[in-house]
Tab-separated table of C-alpha atoms in Angstrom:
chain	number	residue	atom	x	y	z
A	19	UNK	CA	113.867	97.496	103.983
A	20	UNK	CA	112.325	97.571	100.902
A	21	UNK	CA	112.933	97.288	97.147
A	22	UNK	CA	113.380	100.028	96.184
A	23	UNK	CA	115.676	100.935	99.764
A	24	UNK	CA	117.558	98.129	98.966
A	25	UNK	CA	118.504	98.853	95.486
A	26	UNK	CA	118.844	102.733	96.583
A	27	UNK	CA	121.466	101.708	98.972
A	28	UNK	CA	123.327	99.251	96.689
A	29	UNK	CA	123.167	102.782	93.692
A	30	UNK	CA	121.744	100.146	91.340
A	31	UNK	CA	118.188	102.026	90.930
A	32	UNK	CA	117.134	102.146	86.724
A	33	UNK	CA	116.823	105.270	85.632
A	34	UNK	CA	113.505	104.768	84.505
A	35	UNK	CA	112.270	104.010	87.866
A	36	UNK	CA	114.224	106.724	89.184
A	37	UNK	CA	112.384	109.124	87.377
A	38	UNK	CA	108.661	107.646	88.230
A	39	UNK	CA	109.235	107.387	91.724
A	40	UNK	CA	110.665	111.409	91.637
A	41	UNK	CA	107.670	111.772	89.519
A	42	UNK	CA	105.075	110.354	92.186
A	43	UNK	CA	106.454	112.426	94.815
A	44	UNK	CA	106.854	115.901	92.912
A	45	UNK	CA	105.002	115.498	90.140
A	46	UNK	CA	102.091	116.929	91.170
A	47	UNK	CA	103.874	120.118	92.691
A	48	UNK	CA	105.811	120.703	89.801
A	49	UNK	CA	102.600	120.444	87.365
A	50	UNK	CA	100.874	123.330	89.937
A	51	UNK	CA	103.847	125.654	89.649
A	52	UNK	CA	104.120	124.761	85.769
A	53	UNK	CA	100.067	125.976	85.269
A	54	UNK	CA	101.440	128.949	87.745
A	55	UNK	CA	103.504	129.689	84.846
A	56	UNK	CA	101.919	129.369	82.471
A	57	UNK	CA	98.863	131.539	83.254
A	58	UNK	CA	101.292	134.303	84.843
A	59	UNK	CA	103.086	134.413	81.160
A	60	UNK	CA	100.108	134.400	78.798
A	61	UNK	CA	96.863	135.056	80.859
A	62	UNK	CA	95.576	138.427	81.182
A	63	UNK	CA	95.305	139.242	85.015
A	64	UNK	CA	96.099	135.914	86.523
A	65	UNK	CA	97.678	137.442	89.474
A	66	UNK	CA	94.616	139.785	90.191
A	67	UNK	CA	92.829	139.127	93.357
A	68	UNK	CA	89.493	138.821	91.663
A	69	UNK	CA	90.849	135.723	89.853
A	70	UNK	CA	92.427	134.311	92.980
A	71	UNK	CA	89.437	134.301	94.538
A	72	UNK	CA	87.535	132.808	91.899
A	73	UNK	CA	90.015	129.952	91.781
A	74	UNK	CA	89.749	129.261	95.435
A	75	UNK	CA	86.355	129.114	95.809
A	76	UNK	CA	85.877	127.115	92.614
A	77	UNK	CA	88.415	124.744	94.298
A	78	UNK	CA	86.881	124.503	98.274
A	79	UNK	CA	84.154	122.084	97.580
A	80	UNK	CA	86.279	120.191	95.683
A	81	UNK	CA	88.683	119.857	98.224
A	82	UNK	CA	86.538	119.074	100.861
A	83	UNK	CA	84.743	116.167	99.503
A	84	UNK	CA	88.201	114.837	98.287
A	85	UNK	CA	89.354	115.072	102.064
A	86	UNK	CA	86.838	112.080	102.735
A	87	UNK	CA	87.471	110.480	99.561
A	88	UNK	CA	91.112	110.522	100.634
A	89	UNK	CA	90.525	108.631	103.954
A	90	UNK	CA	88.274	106.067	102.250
A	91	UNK	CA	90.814	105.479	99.095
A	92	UNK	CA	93.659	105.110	101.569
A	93	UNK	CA	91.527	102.068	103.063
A	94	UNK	CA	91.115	100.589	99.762
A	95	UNK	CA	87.827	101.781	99.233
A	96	UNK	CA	85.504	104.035	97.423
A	97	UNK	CA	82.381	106.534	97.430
A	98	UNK	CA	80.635	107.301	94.565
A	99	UNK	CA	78.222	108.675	96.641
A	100	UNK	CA	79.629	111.907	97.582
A	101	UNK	CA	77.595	113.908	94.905
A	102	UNK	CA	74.270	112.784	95.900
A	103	UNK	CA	74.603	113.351	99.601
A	104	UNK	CA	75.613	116.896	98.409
A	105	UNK	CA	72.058	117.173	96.714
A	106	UNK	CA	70.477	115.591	100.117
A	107	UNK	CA	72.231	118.051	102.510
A	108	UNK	CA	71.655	120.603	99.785
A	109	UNK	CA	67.843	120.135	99.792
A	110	UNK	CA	67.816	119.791	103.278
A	111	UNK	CA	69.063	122.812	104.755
A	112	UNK	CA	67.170	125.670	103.265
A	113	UNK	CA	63.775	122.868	104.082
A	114	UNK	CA	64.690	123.550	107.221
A	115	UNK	CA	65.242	127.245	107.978
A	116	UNK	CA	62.148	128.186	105.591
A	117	UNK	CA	60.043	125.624	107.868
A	118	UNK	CA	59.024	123.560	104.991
A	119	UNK	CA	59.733	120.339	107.959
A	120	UNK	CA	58.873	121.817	111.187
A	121	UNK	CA	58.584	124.643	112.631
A	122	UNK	CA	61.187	126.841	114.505
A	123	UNK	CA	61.179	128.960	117.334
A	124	UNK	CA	63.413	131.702	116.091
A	125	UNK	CA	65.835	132.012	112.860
A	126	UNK	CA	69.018	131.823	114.226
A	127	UNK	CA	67.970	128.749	115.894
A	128	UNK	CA	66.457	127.583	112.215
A	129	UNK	CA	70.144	128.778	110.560
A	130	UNK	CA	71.957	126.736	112.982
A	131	UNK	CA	69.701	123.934	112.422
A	132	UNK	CA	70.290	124.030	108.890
A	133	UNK	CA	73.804	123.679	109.388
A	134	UNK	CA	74.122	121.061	111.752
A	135	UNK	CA	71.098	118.538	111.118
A	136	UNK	CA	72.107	117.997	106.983
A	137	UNK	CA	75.842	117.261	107.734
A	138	UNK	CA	74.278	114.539	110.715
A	139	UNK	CA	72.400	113.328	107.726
A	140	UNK	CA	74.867	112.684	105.414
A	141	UNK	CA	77.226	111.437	108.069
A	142	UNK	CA	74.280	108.636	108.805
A	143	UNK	CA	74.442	107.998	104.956
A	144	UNK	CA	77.685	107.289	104.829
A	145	UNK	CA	77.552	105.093	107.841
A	146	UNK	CA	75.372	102.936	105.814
A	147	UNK	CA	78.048	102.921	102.843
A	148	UNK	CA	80.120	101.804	105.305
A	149	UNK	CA	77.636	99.090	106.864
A	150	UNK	CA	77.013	97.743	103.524
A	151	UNK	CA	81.315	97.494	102.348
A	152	UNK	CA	81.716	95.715	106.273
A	153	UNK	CA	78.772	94.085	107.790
A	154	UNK	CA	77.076	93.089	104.281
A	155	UNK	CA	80.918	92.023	102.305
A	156	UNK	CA	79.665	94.357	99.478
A	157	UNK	CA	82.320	95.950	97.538
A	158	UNK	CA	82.890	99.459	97.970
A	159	UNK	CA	81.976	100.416	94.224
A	160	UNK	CA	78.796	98.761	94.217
A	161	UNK	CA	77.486	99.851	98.049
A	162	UNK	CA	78.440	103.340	96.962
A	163	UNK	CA	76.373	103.300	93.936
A	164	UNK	CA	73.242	102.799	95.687
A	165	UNK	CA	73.127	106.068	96.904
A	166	UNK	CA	75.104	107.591	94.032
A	167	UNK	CA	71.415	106.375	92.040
A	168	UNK	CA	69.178	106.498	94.975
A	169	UNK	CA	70.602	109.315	96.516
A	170	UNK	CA	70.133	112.360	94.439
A	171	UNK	CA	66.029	110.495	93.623
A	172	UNK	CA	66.222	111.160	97.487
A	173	UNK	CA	66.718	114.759	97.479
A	174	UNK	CA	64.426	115.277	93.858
A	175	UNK	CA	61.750	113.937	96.158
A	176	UNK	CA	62.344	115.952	99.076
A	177	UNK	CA	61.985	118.492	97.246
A	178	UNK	CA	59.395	117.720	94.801
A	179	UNK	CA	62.045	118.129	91.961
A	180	UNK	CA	61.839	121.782	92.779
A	181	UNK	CA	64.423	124.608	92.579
A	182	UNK	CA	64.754	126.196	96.375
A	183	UNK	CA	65.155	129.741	96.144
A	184	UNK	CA	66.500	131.612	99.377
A	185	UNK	CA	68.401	134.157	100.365
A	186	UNK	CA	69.857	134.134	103.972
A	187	UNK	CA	72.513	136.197	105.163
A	188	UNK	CA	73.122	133.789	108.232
A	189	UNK	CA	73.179	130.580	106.402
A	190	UNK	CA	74.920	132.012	102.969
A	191	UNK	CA	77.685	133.553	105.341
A	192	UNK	CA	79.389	129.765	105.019
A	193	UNK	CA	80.027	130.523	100.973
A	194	UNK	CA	79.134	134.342	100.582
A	195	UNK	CA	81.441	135.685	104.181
A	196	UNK	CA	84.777	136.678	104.550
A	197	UNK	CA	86.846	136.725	107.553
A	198	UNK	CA	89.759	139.041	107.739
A	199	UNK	CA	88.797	139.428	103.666
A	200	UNK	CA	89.344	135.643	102.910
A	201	UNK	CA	85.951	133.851	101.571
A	202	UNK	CA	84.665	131.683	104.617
A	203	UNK	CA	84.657	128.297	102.640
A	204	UNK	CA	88.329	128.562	101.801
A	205	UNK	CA	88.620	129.519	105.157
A	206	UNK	CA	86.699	126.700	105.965
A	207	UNK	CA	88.769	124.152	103.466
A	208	UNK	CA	91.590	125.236	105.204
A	209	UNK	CA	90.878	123.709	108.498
A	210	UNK	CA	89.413	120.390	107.140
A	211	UNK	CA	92.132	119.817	105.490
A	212	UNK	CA	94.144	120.676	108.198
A	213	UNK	CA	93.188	118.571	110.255
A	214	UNK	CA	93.008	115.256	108.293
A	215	UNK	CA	96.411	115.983	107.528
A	216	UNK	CA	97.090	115.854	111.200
A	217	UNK	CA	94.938	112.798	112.146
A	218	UNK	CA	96.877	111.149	109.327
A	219	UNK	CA	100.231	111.678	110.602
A	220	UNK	CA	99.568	112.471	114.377
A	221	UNK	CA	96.991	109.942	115.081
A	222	UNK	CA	96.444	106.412	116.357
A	223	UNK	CA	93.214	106.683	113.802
A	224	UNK	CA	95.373	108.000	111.018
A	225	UNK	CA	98.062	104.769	111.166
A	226	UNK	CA	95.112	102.460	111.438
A	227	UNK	CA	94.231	104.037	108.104
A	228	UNK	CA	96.848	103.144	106.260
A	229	UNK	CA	97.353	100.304	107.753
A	230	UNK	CA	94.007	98.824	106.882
A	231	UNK	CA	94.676	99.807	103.104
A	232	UNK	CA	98.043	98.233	103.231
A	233	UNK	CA	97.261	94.835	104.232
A	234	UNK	CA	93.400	94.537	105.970
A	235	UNK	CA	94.229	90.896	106.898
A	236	UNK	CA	97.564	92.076	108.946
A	237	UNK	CA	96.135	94.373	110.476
A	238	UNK	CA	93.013	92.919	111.538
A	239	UNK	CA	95.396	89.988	112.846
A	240	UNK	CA	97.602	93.367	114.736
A	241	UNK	CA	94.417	93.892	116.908
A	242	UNK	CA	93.049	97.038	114.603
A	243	UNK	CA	89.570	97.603	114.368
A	244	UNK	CA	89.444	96.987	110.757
A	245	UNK	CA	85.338	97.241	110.884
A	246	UNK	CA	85.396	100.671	112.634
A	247	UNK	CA	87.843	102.197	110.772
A	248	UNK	CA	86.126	101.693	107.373
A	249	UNK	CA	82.391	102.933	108.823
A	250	UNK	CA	84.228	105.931	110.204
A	251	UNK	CA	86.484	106.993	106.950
A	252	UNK	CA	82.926	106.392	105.391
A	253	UNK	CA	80.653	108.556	107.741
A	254	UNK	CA	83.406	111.218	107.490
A	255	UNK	CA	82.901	111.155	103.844
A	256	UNK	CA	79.096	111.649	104.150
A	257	UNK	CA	79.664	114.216	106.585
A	258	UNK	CA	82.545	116.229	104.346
A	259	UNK	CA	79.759	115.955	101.456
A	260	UNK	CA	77.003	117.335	103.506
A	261	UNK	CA	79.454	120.392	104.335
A	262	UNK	CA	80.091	120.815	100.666
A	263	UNK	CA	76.442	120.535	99.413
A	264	UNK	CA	75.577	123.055	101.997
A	265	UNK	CA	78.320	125.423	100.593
A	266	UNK	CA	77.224	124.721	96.739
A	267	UNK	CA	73.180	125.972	97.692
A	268	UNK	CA	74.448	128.961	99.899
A	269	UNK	CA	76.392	130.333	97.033
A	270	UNK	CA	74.142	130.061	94.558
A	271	UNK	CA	70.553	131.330	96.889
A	272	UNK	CA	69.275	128.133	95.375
A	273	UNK	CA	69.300	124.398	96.192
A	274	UNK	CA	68.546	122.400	92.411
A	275	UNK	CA	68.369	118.625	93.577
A	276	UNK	CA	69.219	117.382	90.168
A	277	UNK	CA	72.657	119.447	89.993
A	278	UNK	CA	73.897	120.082	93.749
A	279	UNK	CA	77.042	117.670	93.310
A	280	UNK	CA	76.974	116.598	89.475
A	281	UNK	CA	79.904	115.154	88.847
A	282	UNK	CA	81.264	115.816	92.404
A	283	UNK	CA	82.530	112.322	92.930
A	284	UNK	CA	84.905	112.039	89.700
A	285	UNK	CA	86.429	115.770	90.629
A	286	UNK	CA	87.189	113.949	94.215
A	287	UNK	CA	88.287	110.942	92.711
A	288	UNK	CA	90.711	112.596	90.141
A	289	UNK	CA	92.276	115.047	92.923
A	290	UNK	CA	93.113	112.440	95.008
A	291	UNK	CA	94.355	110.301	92.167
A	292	UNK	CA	96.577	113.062	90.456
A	293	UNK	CA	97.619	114.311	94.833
A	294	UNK	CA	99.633	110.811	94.512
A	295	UNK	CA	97.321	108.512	97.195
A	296	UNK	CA	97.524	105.439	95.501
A	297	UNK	CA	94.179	103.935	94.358
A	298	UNK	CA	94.911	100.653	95.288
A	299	UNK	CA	94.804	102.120	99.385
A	300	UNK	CA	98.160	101.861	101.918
A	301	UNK	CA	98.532	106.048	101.394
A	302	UNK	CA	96.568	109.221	102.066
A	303	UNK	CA	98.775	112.294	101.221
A	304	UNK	CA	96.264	114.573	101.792
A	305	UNK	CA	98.204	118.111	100.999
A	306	UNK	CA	98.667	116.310	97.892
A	307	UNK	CA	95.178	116.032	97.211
A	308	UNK	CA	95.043	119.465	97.906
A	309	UNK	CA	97.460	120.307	95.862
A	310	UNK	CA	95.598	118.103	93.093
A	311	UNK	CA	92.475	119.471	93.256
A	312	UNK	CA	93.948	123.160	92.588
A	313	UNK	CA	95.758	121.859	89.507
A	314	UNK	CA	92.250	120.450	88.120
A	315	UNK	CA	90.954	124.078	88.858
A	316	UNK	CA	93.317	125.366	87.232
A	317	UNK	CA	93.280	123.437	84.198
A	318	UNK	CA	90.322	124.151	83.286
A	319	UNK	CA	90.445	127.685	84.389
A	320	UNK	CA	93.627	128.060	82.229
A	321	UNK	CA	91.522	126.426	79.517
A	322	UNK	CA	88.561	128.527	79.414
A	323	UNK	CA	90.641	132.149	79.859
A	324	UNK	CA	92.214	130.947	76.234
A	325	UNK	CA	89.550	130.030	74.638
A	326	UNK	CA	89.528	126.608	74.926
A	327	UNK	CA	86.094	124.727	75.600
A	328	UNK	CA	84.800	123.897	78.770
A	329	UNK	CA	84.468	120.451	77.364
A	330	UNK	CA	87.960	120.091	76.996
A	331	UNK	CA	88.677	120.347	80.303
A	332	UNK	CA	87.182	117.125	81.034
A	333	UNK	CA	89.325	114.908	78.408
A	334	UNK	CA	92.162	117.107	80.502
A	335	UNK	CA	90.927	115.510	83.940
A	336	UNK	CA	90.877	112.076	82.193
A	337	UNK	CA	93.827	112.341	80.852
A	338	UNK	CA	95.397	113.522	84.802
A	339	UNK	CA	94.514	110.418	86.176
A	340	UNK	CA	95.576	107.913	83.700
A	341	UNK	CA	98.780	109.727	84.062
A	342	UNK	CA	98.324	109.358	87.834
A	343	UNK	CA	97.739	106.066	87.659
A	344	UNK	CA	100.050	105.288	85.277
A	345	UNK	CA	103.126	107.358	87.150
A	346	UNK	CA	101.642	105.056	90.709
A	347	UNK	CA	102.103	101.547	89.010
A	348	UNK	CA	105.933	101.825	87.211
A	349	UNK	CA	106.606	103.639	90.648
A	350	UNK	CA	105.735	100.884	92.645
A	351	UNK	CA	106.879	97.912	90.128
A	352	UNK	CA	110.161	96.870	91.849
């Protein structure tokens, strides 16, 4: 039992600690419904569909590189590379169905190649994050920075530092298609989110997870692949990066190497900080990180529809996760 259990069962919990460990666990949900609010009250056509949609595919990519970041936090790790593998799958896909690399028999083979090939990429990438935080001893924040510098030089040379313009109706159905009227990449979020969620709380792989981010040295002494775990949170990282990147250059008919991702790994970093996982590892609340990344969104989208500087936004998201943070330590002080 711990602690806090202990001192919850005895009724002798402080207030104060009360209220941070209600605020870890609900915070998040009550900020969402609070911006809900908010924007229903004093924003002119909030509840539109136009706006909905806006928000949700403003969000996906966001959400889907935080999925991975999730899984790696929750290990005690990091990736700081998750904005440069965007710009590699990025720049690699439309290379590959305009047969700038090789050439292709037929375009739907070309399309599905595009697909499939960068997100096998990226995956390899972030098996060699994850070689370099277990084989090599490096720590996660500095074996992610090599490819969060080398990376997007990578994809600037691919490309020759040139914008890719394209327009595919196969490929750009990932970002541009709807199914039953909802946009395929929320669609898309949907079920990647889904099923981390699952693997977290259904799955050998998921308790291994956590339990490597709780205590590595127990577990590794419980039998658990400690090693394995940590290359495949990473390569599922590099994979969920790839996906995103491809999503990014579908929607806008263009791959740009030196802005596919910018920034990408500080949105992941803050929605998984403000979802609750503690940054420290032991935890992966994934549908909190959901739920984080759509209050970023709509921060700054509440920002921007009244008047408020797009700049502002980010001292916003700073602010969010030194809250986070803040809200995880008194929590977990006993």
């Amino acid at each position: 039992m711990t602690t806090i259990e202990t001192q919850a069962t005895a009724g002798t919990v402080p207030s104060g600690k009360r209220f941070f460990t209600l605020a870890g666990r609900y915070g998040t949900v009550a900020a969402f419904l609070a911006l809900i609010l908010f924007n229903v009250l004093f924003t002119p056509n909030f509840l539109s569909l136009q706006t909905l949609n806006v928000n949700l595919t403003q969000v996906a990519t966001i959400v889907i590189v935080a999925t991975g970041m999730t899984l790696v936090i929750a290990t005690g790790g990091i990736d700081l590379s998750v904005g440069s593998l965007m710009a590699i799958g990025g720049a690699l896909a439309p290379m590959i169905f305009m047969g700038a690399l090789f050439p292709v028999s037929s375009m739907p083979v070309a399309v599905a190649l595009a697909f499939i090939l960068p997100v096998i990429a990226t995956a390899l990438l972030g098996l060699f994050n994850g070689l370099l935080v277990t084989r090599f001893a490096i720590q996660p924040i500095i074996a992610t920075l090599v490819l969060f510098i080398a990376g997007r030089g990578i994809a600037q040379v691919m490309t020759n530092g040139n914008l890719q313009v394209f327009r595919n109706e196969g490929f750009q159905f990932i970002a541009l298609g709807r199914i039953a009227g909802i946009p395929a990449q929320v669609i898309l979020m949907i079920v990647i989110a889904a099923i981390a969620w699952a693997a977290v709380r259904h799955t050998v792989f998921g308790r291994q997870v956590i339990a490597v981010g709780g205590n590595e040295k127990a577990a590794r002494l419980t039998g658990i692949p400690v090693h394995r775990v940590k290359l495949l949170v990473y390569m599922i990282s590099g994979a969920l990066a790839g996906v995103a990147g491809l999503i990014v250059v579908a929607r806008n008919s263009a791959s740009d190497a030196n802005l596919v991702g910018l920034g990408m790994e500080l949105d992941a970093i803050a929605a998984v900080a403000v979802g609750g996982t503690l940054l420290t590892g032991g935890r992966a609340n994934i549908m909190g990180t959901l739920i984080g990344a759509l209050v970023i969104q709509l921060v700054r989208y509440t920002l921007l529809a009244n008047g408020v500087p797009d700049a502002a936004a980010l001292i916003v998201k700073a602010a969010l996760i030194l809250l986070a943070v803040f809200i995880q330590q008194r929590a977990g002080k006993p």
